[in-house]
Short mmCIF file of C-alpha atoms and ligand atoms in Angstrom, two decimals:
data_model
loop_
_atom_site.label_atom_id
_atom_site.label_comp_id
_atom_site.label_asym_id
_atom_site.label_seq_id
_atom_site.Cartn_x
_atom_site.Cartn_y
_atom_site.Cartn_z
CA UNK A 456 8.05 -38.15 20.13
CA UNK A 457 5.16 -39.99 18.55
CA UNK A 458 4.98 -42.77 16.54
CA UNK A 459 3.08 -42.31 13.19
CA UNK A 460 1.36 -45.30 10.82
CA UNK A 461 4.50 -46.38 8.22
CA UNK A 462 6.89 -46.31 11.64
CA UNK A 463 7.89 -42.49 10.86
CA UNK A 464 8.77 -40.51 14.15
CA UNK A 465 7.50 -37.10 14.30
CA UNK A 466 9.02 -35.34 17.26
CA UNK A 467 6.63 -32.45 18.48
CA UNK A 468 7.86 -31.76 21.49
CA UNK A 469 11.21 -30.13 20.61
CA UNK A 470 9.84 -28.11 17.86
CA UNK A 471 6.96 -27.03 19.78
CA UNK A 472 9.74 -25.79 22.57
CA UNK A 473 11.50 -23.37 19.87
CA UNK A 474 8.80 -21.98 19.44
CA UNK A 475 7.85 -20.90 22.61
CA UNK A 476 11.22 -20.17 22.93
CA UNK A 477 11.43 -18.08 19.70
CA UNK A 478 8.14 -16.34 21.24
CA UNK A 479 9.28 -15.71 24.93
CA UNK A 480 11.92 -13.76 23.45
CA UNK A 481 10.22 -11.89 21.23
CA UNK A 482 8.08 -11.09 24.34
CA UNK A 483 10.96 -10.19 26.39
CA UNK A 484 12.56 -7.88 23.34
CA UNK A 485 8.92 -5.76 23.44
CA UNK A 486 9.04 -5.08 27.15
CA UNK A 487 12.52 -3.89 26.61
CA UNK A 488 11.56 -1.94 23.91
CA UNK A 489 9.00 0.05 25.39
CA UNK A 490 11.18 0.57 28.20
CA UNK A 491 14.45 1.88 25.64
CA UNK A 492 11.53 3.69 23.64
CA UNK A 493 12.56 1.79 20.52
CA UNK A 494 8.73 2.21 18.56
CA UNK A 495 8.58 4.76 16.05
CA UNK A 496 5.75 6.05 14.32
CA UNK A 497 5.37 6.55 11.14
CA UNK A 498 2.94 9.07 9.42
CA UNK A 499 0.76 8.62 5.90
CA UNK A 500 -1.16 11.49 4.20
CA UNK A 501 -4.70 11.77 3.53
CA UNK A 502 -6.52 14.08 1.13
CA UNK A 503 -9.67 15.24 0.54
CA UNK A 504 -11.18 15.42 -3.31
CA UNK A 505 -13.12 18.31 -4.56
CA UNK A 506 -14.13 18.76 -8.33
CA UNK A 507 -14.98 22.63 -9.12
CA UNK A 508 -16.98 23.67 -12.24
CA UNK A 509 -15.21 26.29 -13.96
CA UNK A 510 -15.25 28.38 -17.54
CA UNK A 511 -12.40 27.07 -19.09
CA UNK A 512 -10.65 29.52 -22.03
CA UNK A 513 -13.62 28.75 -24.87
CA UNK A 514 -16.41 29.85 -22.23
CA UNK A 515 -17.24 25.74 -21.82
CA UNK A 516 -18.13 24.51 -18.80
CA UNK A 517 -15.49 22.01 -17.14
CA UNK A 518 -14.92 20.37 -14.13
CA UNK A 519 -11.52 21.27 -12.18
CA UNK A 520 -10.17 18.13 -9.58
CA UNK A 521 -8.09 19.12 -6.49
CA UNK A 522 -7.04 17.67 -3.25
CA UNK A 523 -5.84 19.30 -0.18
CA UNK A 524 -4.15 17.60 2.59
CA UNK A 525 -6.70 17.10 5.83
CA UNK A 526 -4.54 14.50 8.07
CA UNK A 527 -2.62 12.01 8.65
CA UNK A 528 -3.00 8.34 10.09
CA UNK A 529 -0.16 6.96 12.41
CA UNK A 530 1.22 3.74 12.05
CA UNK A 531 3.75 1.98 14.27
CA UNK A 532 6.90 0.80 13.49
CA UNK A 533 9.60 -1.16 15.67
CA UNK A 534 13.21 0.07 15.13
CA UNK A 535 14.93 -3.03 16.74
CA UNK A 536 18.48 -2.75 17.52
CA UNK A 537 20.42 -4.29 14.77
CA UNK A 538 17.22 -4.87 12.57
CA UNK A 539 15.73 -3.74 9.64
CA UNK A 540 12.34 -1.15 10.65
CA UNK A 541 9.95 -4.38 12.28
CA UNK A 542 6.23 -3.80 10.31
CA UNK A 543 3.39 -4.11 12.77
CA UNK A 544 1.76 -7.07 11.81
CA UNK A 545 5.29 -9.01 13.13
CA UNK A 546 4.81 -7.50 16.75
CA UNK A 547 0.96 -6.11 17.54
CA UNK A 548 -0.27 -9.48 17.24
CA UNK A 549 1.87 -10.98 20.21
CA UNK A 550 1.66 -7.59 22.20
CA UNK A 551 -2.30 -7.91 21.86
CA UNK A 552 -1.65 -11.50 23.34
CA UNK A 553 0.44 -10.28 25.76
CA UNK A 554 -1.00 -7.36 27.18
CA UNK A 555 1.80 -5.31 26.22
CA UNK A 556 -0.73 -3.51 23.81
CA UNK A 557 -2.03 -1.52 26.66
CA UNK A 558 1.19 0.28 27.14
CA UNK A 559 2.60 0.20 23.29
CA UNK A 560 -1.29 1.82 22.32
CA UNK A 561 -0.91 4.59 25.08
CA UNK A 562 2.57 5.12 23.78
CA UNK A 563 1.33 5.46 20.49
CA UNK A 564 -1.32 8.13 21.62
CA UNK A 565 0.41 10.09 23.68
CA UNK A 566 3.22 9.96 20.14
CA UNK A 567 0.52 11.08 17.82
CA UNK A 568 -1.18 13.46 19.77
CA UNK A 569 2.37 15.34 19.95
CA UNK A 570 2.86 15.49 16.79
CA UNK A 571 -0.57 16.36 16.35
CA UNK A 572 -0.35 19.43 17.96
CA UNK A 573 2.84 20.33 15.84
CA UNK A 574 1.25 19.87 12.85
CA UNK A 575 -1.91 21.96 13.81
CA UNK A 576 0.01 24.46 13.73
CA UNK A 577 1.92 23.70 10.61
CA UNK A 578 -1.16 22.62 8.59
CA UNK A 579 -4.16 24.58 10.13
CA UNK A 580 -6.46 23.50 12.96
CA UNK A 581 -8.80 21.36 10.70
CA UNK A 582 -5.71 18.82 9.94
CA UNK A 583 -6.51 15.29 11.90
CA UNK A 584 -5.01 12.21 13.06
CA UNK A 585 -5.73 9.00 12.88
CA UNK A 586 -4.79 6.51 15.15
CA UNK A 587 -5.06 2.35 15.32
CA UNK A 588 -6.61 1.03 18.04
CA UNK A 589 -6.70 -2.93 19.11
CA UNK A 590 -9.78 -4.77 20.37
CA UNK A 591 -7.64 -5.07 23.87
CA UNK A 592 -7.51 -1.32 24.14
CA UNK A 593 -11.06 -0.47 23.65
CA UNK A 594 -11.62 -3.46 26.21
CA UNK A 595 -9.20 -1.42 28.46
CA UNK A 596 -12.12 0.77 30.93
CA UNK A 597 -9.48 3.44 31.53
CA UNK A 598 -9.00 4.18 27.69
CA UNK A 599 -11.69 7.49 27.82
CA UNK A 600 -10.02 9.23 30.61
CA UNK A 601 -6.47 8.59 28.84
CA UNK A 602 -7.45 10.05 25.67
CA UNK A 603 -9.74 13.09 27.21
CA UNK A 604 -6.09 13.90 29.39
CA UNK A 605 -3.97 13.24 26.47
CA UNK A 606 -5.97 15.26 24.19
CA UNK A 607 -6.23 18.32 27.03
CA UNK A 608 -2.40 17.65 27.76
CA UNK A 609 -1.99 18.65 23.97
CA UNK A 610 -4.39 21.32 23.55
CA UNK A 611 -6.46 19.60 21.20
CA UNK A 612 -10.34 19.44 20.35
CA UNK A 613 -11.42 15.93 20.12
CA UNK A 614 -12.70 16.37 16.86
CA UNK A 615 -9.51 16.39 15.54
CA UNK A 616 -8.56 13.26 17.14
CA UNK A 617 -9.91 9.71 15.03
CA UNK A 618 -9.78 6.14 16.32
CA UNK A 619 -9.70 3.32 13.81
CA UNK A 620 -10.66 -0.17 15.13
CA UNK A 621 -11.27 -2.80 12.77
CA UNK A 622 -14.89 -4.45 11.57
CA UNK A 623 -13.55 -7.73 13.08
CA UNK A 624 -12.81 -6.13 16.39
CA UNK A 625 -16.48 -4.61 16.84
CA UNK A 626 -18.13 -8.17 15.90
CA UNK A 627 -17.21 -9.79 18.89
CA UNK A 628 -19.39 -8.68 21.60
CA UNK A 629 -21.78 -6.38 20.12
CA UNK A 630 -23.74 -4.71 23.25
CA UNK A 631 -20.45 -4.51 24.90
CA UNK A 632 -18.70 -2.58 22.24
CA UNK A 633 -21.74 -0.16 21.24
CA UNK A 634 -21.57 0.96 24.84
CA UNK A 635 -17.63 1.11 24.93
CA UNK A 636 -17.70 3.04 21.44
CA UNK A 637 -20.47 5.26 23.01
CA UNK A 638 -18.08 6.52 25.76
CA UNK A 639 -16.04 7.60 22.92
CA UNK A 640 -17.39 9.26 21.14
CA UNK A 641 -19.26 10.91 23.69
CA UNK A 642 -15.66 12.59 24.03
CA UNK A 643 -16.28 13.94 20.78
CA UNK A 644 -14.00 12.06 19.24
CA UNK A 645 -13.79 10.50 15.80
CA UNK A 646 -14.72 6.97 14.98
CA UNK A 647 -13.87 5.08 12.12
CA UNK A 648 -14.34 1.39 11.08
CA UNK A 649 -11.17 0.32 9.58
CA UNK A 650 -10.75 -2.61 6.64
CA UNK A 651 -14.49 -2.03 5.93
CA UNK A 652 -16.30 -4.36 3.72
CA UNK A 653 -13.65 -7.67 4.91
CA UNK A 654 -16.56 -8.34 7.96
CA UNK A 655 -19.51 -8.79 7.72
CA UNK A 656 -21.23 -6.01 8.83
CA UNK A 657 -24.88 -5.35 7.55
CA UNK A 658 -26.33 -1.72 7.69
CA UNK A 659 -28.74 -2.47 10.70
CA UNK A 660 -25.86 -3.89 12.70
CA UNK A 661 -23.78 -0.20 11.64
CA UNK A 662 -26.40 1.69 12.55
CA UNK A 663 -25.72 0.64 16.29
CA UNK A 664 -22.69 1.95 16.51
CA UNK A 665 -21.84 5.47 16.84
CA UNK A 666 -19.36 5.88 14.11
CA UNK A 667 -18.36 8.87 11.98
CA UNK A 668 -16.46 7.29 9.24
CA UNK A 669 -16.24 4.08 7.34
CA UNK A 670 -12.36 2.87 5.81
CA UNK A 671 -12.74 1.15 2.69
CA UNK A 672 -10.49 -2.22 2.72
CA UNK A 673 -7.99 -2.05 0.24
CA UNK A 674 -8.72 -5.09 -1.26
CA UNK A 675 -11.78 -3.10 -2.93
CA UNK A 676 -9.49 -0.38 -4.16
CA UNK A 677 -7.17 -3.10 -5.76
CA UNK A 678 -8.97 -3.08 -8.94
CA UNK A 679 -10.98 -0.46 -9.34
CA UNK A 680 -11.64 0.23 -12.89
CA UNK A 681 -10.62 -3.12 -14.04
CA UNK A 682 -13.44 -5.18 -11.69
CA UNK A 683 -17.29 -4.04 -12.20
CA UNK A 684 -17.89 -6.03 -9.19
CA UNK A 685 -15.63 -3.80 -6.75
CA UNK A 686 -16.96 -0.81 -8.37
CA UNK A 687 -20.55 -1.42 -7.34
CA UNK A 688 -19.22 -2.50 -4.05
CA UNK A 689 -17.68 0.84 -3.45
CA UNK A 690 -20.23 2.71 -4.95
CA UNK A 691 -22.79 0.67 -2.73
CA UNK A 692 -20.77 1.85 0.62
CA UNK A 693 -20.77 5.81 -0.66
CA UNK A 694 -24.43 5.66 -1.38
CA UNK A 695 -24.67 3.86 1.97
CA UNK A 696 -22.31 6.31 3.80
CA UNK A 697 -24.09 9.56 2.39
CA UNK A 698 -27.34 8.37 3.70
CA UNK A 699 -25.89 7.24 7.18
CA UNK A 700 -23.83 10.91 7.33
CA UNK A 701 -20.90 9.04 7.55
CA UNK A 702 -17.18 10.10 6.07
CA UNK A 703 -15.73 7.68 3.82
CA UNK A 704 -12.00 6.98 3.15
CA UNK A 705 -10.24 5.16 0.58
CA UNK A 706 -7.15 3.30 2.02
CA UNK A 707 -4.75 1.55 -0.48
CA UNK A 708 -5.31 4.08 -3.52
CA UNK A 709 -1.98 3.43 -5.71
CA UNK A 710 -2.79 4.27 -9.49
CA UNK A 711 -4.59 7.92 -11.10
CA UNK A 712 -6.90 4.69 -12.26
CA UNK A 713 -7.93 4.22 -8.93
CA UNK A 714 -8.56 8.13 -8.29
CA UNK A 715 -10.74 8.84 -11.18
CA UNK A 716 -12.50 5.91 -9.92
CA UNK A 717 -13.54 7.18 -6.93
CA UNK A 718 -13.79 10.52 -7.99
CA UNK A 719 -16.79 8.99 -9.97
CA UNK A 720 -18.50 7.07 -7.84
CA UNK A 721 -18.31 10.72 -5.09
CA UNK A 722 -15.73 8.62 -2.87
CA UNK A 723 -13.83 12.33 -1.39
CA UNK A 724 -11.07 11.25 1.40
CA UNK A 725 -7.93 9.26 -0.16
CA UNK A 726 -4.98 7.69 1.10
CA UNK A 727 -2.30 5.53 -0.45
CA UNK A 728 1.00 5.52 -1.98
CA UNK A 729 -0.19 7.18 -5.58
CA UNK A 730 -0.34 10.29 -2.19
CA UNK A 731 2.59 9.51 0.14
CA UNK A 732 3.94 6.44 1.61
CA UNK A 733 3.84 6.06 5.42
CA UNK A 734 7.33 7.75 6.82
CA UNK A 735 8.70 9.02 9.81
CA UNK A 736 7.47 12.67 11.40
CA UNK A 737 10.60 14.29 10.07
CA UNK A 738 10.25 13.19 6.42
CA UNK A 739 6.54 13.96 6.26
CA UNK A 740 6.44 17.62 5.30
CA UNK A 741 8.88 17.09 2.35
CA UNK A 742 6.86 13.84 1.80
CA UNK A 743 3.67 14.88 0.70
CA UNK A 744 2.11 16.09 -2.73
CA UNK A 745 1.80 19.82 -2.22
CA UNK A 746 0.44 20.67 -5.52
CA UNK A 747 -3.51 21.08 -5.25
CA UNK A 748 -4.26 20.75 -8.98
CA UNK A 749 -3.79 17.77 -10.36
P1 C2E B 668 -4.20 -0.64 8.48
O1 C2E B 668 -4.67 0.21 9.60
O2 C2E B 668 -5.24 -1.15 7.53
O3 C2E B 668 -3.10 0.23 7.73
C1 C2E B 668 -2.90 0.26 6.33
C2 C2E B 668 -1.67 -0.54 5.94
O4 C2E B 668 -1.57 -0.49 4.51
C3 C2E B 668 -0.35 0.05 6.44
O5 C2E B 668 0.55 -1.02 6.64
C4 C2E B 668 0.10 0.93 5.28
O6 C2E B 668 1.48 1.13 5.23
C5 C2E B 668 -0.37 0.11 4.10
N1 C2E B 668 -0.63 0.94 2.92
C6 C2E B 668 -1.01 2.25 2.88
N2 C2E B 668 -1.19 2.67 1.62
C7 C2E B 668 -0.95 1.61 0.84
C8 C2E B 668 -0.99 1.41 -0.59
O7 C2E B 668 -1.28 2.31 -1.38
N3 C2E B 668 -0.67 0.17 -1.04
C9 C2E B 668 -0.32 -0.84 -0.21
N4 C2E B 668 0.01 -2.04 -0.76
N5 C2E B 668 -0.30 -0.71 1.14
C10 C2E B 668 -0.62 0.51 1.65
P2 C2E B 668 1.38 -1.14 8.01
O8 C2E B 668 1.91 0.19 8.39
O9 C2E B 668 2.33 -2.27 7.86
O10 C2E B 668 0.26 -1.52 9.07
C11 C2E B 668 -0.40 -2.76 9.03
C12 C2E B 668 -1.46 -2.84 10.09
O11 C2E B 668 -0.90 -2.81 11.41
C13 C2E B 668 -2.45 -1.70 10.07
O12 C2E B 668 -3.38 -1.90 9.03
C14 C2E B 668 -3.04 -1.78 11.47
O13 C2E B 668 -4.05 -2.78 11.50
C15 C2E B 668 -1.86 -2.27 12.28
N6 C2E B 668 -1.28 -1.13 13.02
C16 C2E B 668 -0.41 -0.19 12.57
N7 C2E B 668 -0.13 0.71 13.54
C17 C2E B 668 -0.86 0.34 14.63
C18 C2E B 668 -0.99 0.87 15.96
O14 C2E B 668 -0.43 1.90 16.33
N8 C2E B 668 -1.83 0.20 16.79
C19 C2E B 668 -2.50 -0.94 16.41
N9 C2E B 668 -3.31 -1.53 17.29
N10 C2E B 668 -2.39 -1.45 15.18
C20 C2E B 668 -1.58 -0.83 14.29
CA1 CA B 669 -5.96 1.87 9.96
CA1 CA B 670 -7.24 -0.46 6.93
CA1 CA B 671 -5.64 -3.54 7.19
#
């Protein structure tokens, strides 16, 4: 306890116990759950956009939109006993801490890559999979060799295979990370920067790393057609992308506002819930928006 100006007691010391206590169990309820395989992942759609120019019933010229399912990204989920589904963001934070990453990331590989191969066959050889990594794993020197066996151990070309890791992660040590992103994709491998646009990446700094695709934050999708400023942004980052050869994907996309949007300014890989919610493996075929013509 410490005393405080005004004679008020603030006690740290207990508080500052729970939470270490709170946190030490929380640590001890992810070991367990690796080891009673209580993750789940969960799956979310992604679509390509094409726009066709057909001669509609008066002989005039008009454009036809369509999108056709090309993968999936995987995202993890904790199904603790008794609990409601735990969201990431309340457990990869501590497991990056933690180390626990290490194991929960290889489990979530090894998951995706499975299901991967199911789906290949379900969806055609061209569908992909995304798949999160943290700035622990790509630290981790063993991660190439896990994915090349993992990949072999599933049949699957690399290509189809794409790791997200996030602006922020990259910034830290730059030479480091180009070289570490190198082995990578020298796998032949995807690459993708994830929550692009929320760093503060400058196109000289991108151009050092080998990357195939850029992931448009969701905060720019937000309000698309409603915010000039976002719309230049995004616009900025396709005209940036074309000229780089790089893939670009819109995460977050939630209203037909937001589509024709993009569909302007030549943005052609989507993903939100206006396409399919994230759900489990099983759910996924039923799940996602079959129809190509919109
Ligand atoms: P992220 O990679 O940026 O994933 C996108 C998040 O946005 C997901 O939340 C997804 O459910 C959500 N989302 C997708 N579409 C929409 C939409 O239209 N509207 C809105 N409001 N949200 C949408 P989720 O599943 O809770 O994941 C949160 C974060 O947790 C991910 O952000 C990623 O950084 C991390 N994460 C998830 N799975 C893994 C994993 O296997 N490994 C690692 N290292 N991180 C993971
Ligand atoms: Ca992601
Ligand atoms: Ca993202
Ligand atoms: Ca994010």
């Amino acid at each position: 306890a410490k005393e405080k100006g005004g004679g008020r007691i603030e006690r740290y010391a207990p508080a500052m116990g729970r939470a270490s206590r709170v946190r030490l169990g929380l640590e001890g309820a992810l070991r367990n759950a690796l080891k009673n395989e209580e993750f789940v992942l969960h799956f979310q759609p992604q679509y390509q956009l094409s726009t066709e120019r057909v001669v509609g019933d008066e002989g005039l010229l008009h454009d036809r939109v369509s999108s056709r399912l090309v993968g999936a990204e995987s995202l993890v989920r904790w199904q603790r006993p008794g609990c409601e589904l735990v969201p990431p963001m309340e457990f990869i934070p501590l497991a990056e801490e933690t180390g626990l990453i290490d194991e929960i990331g290889t489990w979530v590989l090894e998951s995706a890559c499975s299901q991967l191969r199911q789906w290949q066959q379900w969806f055609g050889s061209e569908f992909k999979m995304s798949v999160n990594l943290s700035a622990r794993q790509l630290c981790d020197p063993a991660l190439g060799a896990r994915i090349a066996s993992i990949l072999s151990a599933n049949n699957l070309r690399p290509e189809v295979l794409c790791l997200e890791l996030t602006e922020s992660c990259l910034m830290g040590s730059v030479q480091e990370n180009q070289q570490r992103l190198q082995r990578l994709r020298s796998l032949g491998v995807g690459i993708s920067i994830d929550d692009f646009g929320t760093g503060y990446s400058s196109l000289s700094y991108l151009r050092r790393f080998p990357v195939t695709a850029l992931k448009v934050d969701r905060s720019f999708i937000q309000d698309l057609g409603e915010h000039a400023d976002n719309q230049a942004i995004v616009k900025n980052i396709v005209d940036m992308a074309k000229v780089l050869k790089l893939e670009v994907v819109a995460e977050g996309v939630e209203t037909e506002r937001q589509l024709s949007c993009l569909r302007a300014i030549g943005c052609h890989t989507v993903q939100g819930y206006l396409f399919g919610r994230p759900v489990a493996a099983s759910d996924f075929a039923t799940s996602i928006n079959c129809s190509t013509d919109d």
